[in-house]
Coordinates of C-alpha atoms and ligand atoms in Angstrom, one line a residue:
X87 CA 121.3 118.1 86.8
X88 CA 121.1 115.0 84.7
X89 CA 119.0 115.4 81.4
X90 CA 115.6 113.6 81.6
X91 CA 115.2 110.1 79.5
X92 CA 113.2 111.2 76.4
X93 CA 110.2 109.0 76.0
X94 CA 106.7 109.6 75.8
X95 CA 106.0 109.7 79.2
X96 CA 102.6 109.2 79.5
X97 CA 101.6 106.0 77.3
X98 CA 98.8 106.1 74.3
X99 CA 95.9 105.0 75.4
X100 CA 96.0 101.8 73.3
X101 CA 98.9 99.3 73.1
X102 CA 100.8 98.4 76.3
X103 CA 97.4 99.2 79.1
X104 CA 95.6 96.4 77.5
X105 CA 95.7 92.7 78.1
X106 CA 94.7 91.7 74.6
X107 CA 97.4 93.9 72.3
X108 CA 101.1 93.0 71.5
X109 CA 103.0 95.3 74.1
X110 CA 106.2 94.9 71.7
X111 CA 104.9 96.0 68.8
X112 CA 103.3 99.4 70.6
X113 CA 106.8 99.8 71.9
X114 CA 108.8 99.3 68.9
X115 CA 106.8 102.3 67.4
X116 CA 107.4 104.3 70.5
X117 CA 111.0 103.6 70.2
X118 CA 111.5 104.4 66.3
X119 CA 110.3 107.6 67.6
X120 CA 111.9 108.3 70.7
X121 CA 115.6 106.3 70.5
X122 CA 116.6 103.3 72.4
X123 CA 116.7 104.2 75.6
X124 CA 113.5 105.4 76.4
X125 CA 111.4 106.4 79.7
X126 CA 107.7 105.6 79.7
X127 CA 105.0 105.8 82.6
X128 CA 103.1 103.0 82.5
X129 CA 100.4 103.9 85.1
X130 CA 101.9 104.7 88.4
X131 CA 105.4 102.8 87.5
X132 CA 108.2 104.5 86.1
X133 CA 109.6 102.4 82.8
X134 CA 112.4 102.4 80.9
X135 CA 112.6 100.5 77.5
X136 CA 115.9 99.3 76.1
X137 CA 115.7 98.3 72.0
X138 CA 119.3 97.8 70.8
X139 CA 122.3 96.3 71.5
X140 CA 124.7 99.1 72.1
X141 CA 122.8 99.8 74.6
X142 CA 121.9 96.8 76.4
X143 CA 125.6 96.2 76.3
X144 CA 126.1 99.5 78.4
X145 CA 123.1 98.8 81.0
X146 CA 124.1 95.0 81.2
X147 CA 128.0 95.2 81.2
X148 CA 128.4 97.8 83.5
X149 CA 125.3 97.5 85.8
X150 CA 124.0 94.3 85.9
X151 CA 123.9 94.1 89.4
X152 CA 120.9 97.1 89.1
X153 CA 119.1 95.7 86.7
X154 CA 118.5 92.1 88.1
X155 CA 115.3 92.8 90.2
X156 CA 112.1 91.4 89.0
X157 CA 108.8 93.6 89.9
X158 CA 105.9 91.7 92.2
X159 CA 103.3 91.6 89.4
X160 CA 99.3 90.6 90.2
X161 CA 99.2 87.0 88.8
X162 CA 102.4 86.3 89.1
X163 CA 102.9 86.9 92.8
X164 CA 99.8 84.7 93.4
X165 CA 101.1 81.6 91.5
X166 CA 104.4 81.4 92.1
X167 CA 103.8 80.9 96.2
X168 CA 104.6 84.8 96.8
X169 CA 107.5 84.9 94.5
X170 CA 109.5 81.9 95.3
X171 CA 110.5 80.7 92.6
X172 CA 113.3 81.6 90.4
X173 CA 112.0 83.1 87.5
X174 CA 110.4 86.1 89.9
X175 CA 112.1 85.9 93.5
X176 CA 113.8 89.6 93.9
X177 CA 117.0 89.7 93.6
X178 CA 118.7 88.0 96.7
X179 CA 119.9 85.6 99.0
X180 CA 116.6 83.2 98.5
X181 CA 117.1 84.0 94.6
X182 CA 120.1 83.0 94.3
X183 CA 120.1 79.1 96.2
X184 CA 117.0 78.8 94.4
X185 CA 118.5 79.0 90.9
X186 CA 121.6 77.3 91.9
X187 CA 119.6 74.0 93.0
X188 CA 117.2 74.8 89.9
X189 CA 120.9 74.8 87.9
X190 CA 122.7 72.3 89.5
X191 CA 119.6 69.5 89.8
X192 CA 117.6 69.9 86.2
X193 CA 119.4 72.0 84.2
X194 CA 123.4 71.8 83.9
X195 CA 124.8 69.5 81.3
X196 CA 125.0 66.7 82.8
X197 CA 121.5 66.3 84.5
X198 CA 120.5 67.6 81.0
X199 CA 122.1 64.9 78.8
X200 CA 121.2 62.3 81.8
X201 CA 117.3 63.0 80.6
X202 CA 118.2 61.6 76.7
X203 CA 116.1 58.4 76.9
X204 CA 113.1 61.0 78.6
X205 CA 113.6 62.7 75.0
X206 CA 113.8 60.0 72.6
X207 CA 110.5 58.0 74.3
X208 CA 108.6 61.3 74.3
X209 CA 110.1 62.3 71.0
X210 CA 109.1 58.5 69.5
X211 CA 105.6 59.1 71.0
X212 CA 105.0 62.4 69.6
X213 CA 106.1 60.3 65.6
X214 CA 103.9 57.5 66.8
X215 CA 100.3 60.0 67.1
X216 CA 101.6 62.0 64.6
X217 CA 101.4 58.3 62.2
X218 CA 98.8 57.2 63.9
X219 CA 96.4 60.3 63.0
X220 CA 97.7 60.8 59.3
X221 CA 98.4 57.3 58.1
X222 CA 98.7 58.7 54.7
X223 CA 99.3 61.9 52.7
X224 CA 95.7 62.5 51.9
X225 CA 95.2 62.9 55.9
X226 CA 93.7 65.5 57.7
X227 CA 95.7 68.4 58.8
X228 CA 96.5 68.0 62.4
X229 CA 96.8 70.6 65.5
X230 CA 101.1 70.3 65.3
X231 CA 100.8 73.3 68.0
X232 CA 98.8 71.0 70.8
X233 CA 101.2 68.0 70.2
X234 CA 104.3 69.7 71.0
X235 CA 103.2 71.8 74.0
X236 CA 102.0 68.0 75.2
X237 CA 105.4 66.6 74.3
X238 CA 107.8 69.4 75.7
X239 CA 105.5 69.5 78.7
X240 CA 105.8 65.6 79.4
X241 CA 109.6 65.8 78.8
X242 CA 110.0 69.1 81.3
X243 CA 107.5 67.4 83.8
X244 CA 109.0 64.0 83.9
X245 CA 112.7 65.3 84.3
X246 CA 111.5 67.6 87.5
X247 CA 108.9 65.9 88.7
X248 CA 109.5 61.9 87.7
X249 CA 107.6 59.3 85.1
X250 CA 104.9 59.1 87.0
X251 CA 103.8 62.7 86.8
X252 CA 101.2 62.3 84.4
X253 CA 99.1 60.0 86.8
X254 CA 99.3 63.0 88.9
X255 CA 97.9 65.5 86.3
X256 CA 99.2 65.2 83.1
X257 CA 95.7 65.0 81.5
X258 CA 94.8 68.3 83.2
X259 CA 97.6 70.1 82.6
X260 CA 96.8 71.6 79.4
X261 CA 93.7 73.1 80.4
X262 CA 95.6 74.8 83.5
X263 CA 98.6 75.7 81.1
X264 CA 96.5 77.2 78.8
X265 CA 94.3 79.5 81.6
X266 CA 97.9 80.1 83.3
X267 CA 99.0 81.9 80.1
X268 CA 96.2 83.6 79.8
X269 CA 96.5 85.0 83.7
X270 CA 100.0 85.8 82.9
X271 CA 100.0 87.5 79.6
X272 CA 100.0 91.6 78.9
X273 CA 99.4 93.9 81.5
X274 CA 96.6 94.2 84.5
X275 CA 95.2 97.0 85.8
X276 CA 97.2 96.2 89.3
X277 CA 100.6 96.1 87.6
X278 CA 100.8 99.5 86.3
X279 CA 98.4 100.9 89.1
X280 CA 99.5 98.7 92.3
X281 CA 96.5 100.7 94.5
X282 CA 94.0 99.6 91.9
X283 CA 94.8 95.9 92.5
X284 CA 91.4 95.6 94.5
X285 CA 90.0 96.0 90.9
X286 CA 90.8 92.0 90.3
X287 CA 88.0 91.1 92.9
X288 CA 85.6 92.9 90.7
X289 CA 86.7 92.4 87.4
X290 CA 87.4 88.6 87.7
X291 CA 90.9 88.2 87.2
X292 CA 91.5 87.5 91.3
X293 CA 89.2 84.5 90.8
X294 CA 90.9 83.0 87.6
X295 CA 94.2 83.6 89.2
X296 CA 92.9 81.8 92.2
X297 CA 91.3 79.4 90.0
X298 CA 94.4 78.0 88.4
X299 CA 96.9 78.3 91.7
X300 CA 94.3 75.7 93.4
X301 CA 94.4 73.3 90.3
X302 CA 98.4 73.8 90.0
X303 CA 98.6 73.3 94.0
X304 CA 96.2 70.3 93.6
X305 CA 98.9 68.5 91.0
X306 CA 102.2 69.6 93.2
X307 CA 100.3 68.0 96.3
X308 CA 99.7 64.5 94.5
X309 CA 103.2 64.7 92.8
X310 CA 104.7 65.1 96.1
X311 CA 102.3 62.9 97.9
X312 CA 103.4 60.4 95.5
X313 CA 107.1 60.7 95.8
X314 CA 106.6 60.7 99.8
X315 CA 104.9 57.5 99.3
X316 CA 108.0 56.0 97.2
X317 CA 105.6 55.7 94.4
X318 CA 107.9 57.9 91.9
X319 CA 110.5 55.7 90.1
X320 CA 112.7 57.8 87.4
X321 CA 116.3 55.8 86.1
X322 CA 117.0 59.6 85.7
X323 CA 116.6 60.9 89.1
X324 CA 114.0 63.8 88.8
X325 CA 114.5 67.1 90.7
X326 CA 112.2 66.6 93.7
X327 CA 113.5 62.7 94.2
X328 CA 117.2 64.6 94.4
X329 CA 115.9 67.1 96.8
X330 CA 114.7 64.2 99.1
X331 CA 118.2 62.8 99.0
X332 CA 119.9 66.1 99.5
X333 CA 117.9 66.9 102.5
X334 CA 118.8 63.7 104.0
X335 CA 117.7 62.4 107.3
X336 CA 115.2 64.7 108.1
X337 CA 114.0 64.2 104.2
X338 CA 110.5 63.4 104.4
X339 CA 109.7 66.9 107.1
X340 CA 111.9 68.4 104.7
X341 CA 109.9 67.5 101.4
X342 CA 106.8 68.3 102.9
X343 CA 108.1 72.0 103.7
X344 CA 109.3 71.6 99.9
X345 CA 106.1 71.1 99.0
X346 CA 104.5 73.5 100.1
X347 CA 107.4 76.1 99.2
X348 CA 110.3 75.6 96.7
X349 CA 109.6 72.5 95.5
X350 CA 105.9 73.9 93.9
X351 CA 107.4 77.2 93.4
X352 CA 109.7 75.6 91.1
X353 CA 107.0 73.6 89.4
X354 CA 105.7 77.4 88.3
X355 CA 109.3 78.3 86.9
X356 CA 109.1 75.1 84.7
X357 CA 105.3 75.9 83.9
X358 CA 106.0 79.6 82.8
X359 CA 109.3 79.5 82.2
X360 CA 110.0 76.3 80.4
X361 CA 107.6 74.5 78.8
X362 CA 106.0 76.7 76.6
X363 CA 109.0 78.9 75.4
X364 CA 110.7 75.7 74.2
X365 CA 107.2 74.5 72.5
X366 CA 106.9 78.0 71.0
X367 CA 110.4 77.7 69.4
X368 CA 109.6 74.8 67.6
X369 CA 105.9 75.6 66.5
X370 CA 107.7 79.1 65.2
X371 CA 110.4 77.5 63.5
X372 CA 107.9 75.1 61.5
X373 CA 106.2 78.1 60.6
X374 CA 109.1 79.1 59.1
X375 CA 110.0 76.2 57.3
X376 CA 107.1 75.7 55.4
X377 CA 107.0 79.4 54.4
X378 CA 110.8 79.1 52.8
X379 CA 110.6 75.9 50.9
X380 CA 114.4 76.5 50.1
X381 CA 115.4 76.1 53.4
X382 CA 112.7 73.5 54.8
X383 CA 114.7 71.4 52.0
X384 CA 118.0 72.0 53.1
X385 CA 117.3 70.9 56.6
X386 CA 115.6 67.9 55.7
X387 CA 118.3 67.1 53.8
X388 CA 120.9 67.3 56.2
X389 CA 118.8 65.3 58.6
X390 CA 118.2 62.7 56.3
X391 CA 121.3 61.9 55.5
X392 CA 122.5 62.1 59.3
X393 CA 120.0 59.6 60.2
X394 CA 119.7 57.3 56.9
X395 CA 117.2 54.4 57.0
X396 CA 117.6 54.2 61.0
X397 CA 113.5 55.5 60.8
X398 CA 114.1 57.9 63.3
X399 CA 116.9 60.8 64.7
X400 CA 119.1 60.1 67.5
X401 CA 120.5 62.4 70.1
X402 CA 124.2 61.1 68.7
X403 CA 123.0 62.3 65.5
X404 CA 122.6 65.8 66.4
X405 CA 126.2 66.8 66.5
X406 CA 126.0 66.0 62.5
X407 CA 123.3 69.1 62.1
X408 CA 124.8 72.0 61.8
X409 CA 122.1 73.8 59.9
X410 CA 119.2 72.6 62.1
X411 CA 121.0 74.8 64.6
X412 CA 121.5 78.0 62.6
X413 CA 117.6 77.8 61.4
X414 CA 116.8 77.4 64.8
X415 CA 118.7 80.7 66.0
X416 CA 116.9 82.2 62.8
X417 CA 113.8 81.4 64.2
X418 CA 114.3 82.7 67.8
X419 CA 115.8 85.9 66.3
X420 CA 112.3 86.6 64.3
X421 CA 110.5 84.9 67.0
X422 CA 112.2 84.8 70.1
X423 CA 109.3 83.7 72.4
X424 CA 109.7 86.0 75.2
X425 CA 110.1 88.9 72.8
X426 CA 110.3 91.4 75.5
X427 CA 112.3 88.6 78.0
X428 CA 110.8 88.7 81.5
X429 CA 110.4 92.6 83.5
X430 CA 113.2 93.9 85.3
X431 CA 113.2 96.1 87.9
X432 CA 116.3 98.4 89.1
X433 CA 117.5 96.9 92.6
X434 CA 119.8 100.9 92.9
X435 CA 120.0 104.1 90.9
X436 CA 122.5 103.9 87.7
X437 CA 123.5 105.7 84.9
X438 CA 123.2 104.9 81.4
X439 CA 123.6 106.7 78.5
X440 CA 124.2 109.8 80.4
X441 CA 120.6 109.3 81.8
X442 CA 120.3 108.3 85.8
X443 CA 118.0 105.6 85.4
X444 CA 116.7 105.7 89.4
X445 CA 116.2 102.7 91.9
X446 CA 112.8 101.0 91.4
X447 CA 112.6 101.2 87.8
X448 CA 110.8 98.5 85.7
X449 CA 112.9 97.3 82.6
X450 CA 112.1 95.6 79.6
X451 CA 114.5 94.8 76.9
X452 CA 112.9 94.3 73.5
X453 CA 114.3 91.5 71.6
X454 CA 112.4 91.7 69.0
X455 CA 113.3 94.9 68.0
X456 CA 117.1 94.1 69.0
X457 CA 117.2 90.7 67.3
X458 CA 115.6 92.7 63.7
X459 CA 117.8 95.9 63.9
X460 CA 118.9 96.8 60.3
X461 CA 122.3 98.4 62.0
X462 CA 122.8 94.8 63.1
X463 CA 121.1 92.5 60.7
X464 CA 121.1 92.8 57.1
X465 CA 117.4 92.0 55.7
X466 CA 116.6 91.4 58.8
X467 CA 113.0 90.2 58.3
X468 CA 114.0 87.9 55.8
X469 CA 114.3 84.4 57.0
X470 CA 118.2 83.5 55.8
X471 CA 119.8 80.4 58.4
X472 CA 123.4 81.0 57.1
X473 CA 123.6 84.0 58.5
X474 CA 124.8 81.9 61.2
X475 CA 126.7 80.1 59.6
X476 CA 129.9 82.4 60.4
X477 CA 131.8 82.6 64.2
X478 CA 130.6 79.1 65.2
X479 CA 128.1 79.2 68.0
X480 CA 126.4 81.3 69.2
X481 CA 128.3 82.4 72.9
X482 CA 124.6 83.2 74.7
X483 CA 125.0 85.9 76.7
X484 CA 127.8 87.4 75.5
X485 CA 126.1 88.7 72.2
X486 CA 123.6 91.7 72.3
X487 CA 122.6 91.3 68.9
X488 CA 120.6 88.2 69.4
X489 CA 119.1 87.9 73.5
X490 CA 116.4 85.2 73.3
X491 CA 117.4 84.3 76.6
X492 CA 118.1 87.2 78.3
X493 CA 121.1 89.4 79.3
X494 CA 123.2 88.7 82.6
X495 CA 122.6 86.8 85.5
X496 CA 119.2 87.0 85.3
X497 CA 119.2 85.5 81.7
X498 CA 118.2 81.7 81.1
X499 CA 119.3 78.6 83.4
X500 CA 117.1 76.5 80.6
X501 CA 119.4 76.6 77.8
X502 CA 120.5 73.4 77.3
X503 CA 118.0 72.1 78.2
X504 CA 115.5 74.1 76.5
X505 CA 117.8 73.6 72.8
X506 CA 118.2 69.2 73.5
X507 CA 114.1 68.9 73.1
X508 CA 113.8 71.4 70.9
X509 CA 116.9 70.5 68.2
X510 CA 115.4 66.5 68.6
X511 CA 111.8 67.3 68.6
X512 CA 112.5 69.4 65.0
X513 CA 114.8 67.0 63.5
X514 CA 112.7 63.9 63.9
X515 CA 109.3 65.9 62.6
X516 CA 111.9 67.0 59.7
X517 CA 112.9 63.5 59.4
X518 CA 110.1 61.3 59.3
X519 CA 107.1 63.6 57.9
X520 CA 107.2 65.9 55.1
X521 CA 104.9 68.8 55.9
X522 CA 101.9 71.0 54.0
X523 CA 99.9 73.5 55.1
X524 CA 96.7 73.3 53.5
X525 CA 96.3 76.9 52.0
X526 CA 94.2 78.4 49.4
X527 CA 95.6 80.2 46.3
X528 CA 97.5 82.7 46.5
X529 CA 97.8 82.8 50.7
X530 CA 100.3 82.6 52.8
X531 CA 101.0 80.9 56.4
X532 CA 100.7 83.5 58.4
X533 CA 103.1 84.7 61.5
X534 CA 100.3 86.6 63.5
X535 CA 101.1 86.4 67.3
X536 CA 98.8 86.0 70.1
X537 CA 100.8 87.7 73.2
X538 CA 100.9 86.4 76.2
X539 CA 104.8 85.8 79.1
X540 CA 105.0 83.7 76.0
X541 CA 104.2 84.4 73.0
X542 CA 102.6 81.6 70.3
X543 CA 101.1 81.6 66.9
X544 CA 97.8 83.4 67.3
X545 CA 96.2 80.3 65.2
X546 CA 97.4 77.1 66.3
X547 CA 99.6 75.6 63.0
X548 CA 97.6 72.6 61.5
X549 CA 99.3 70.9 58.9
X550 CA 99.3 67.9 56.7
X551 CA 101.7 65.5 57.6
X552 CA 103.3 63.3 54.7
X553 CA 104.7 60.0 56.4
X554 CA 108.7 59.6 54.9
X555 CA 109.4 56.1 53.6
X556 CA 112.1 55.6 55.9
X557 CA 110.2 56.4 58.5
X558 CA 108.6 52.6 60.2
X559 CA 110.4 52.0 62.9
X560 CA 110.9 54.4 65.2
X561 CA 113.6 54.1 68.3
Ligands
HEM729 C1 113.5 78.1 73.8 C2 113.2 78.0 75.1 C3 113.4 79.1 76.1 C4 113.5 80.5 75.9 C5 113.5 81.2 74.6 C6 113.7 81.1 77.2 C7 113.8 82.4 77.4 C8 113.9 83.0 78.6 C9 114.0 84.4 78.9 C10 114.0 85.5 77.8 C11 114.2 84.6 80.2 C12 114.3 86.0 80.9 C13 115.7 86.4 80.9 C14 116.0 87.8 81.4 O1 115.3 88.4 82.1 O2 117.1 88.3 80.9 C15 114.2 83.3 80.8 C16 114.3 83.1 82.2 C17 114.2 81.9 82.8 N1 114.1 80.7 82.1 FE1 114.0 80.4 80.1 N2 113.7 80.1 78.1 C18 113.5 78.9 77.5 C19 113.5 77.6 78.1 C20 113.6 77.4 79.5 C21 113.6 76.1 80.1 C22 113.4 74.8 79.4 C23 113.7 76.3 81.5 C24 113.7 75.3 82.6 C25 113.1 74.1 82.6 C26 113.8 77.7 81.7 C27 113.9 78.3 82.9 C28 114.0 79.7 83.1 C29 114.1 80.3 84.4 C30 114.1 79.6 85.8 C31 114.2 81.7 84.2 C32 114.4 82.8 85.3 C33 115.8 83.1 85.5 C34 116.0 84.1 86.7 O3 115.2 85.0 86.8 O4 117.1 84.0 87.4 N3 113.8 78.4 80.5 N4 114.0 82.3 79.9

């Protein structure tokens, strides 16, 4: 007979049950005191929490196959069409052509870099509100976090869904984005208790869920309406306009079936999984920045003197920022936005550890608490961007110290594509602006988290924003 997973087994009664606390936090406590592999039962659902690298690296080298099921949670279920979309399809044939076409359409290389001139317009819009609402250093301090959810949502949306997206909805996205993460964050009662999921009919969550599936499926319907129409022009190509082409002759019964399955399904995957993780990043690493003067000056430095007096930062000039990248990696080490990824659930029975770990299990990995581990990381809550600046980059995937995106096949499609907004969005606010946050004596920006898939800045960051000289003409 096997020996049982130590853990708590039953959960305390506060931390993980409740939608409002940080579920990461509770279970890097737990896990200080009960190891790294650990079994807990949240509710009626067997869990097993994994919080270091050694032994993520056993679960996920030899058994990734078992761990790359997703559990049907409440909301989720709901908004992503019955789960059929990537981020949450079980593990499967439907799964797997989904991700491909998600892969192979938006997010490889080349479809990535073929979305630059999306960037740099969005990119030069964001500078151009940013100058327009702080024309001078004694500005106001503006809402930096609401600017760059708008401008990594406009660049995701217009690479899937095509330039004219934001007829169809952009304006109310935010208000749906911002409800949706609210549906989706923390736990529900029906998660951990799938019989009690009759409980959301009472309790209101059924009807919020409800609420924002009808607005989301309102702004699919007029995207693809419009692209049925011919309305949608994109020089890029964006992902529905290739799916038209790829279904060929019987394209528009096609689309319409696309609509109303994997072509909304997917708009979920870039809602959840896309926009706000990337906008996260960068509202995390600003945070950073102006809380370590000594590297917020290092990094403006470099980008300076890659762009010069061109007024704003190219794509081309990336390649030339080698430290932008390593403070970004810092940041998504203390800050990786989906701190404990997204929930696995064991597709067979496997053993790790010694411990048989059986079918049916729900998984988290804590990144967090693997991407912090003294045993890896020396000071690791100190905020120190050369400590990347050793072994060139980072191989994702391959490294278990540092999993912002994931482990194995389930891990991250978004990448690339995630890194080319974020990496231009950074180095142009670093170029053109130079930053304060307005803060009486003695205090500190703070790092406190609101939870939610994602998790953001429990206050949004509003800083002053100091236009740079060379900063007048932008693109
Ligand atoms: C900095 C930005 C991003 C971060 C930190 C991030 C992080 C993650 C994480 C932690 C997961 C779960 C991985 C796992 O279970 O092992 C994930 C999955 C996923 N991400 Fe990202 N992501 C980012 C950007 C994006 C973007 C821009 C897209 C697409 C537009 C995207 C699409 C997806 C999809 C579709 C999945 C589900 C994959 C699957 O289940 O097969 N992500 N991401």
């Amino acid at each position: 007979k096997r020996p049982r997973l130590p853990g708590p087994w039953r959960l305390p009664s506060s931390g993980t049950s409740t939608r409002s606390a940080n579920p990461h936090l509770t279970l890097r406590a737990l896990a200080e005191r009960h190891g790294p592999l650990m079994f807990l039962q949240l509710g009626s659902i067997p869990t097993v929490v994994i919080s270091s690298a050694h032994v993520a690296q056993e679960a996920f080298r030899a058994h990734d196959l078992a761990f790359a099921g997703r559990p049907a949670l409440y909301s989720v279920e709901r908004i992503s069409y019955g789960l059929r979309d990537v981020s949450f399809a079980p593990y499967g044939e439907y799964w797997r052509q989904a991700r491909k076409v998600f892969m192979v359409e938006l997010l490889s290389a080349k479809r990535v870099r073929s979305f630059r001139s999306v960037r740099e317009r969005e990119v030069a819009s964001l500078v151009a509100s940013i100058r327009r609402l702080a024309p001078s250093s004694s500005s106001s301090p503006i809402d930096l976090s609401r600017m760059v959810v708008s401008v990594t949502n406009a660049v995701t949306c217009r690479a899937a869904f095509g330039d004219r997206y934001e007829a169809a909805g952009g304006g109310r996205l935010h208000r749906v984005l911002e409800e949706m993460q609210s549906v989706l964050g923390g736990f529900c009662a029906g998660d951990i208790f799938p019989w009690l999921r009759w409980i959301h009919a009472l309790d209101g969550l059924r009807a919020r869920v409800e609420r924002v599936f009808g607005e989301l499926d309102d702004i699919y319907s007029q995207v693809i309406e419009e692209h049925l129409r011919g309305d949608c022009t994109s020089e890029h190509g964006d992902l529905v306009q290739v799916l038209l082409r790829l279904r060929g002759s019987n394209a528009e019964e096609h689309l319409r079936q696309y609509g109303s399955d994997q072509g909304t399904s997917h708009g979920t995957d870039i809602f959840t999984a896309g926009t706000e993780t990337s906008a996260a990043t960068i509202i995390w690493t600003m945070t950073e920045l102006l809380r370590n003067p000594r590297v917020m000056a290092r990094a403006q430095k470099e980008v300076r003197d890659a762009a010069g007096k061109k007024g704003a930062v190219e794509e081309t000039d990336l390649h030339d920022l080698p430290f932008l990248k390593w403070v970004i990696n810092e940041s998504l080490r203390l800050h990786p936005p989906a701190p404990l990824l997204l929930p696995r659930e064991t597709t067979e029975a496997c053993t790790v550890g010694g411990y048989e770990i059986p079918a049916g299990t729900r998984v988290f990995v804590n990144a967090k608490v693997i991407g912090t581990d003294p045993a890896n990381w020396s000071n690791p809550q100190e905020f120190r961007p050369e400590r990347f600046s050793s072994g060139g980059d980072v191989r994702w995937g391959e490294c278990f110290e540092f999993v912002p995106f994931g482990v194995g096949r389930r891990s991250c499609p978004g990448i690339n594509f995630a890194l080319a907004v974020v990496e231009l969005v950074l180095a142009n606010l670093l170029h053109c602006f130079d930053w304060e946050a307005r803060l009486g004596k003695g205090e500190e920006l703070d790092v406190e988290e609101a939870f939610g898939m994602v998790v953001h800045r429990k206050r949004p960051l509003c800083l002053v924003a100091k236009p740079y000289e060379y900063g007048k003409a932008i693109f």
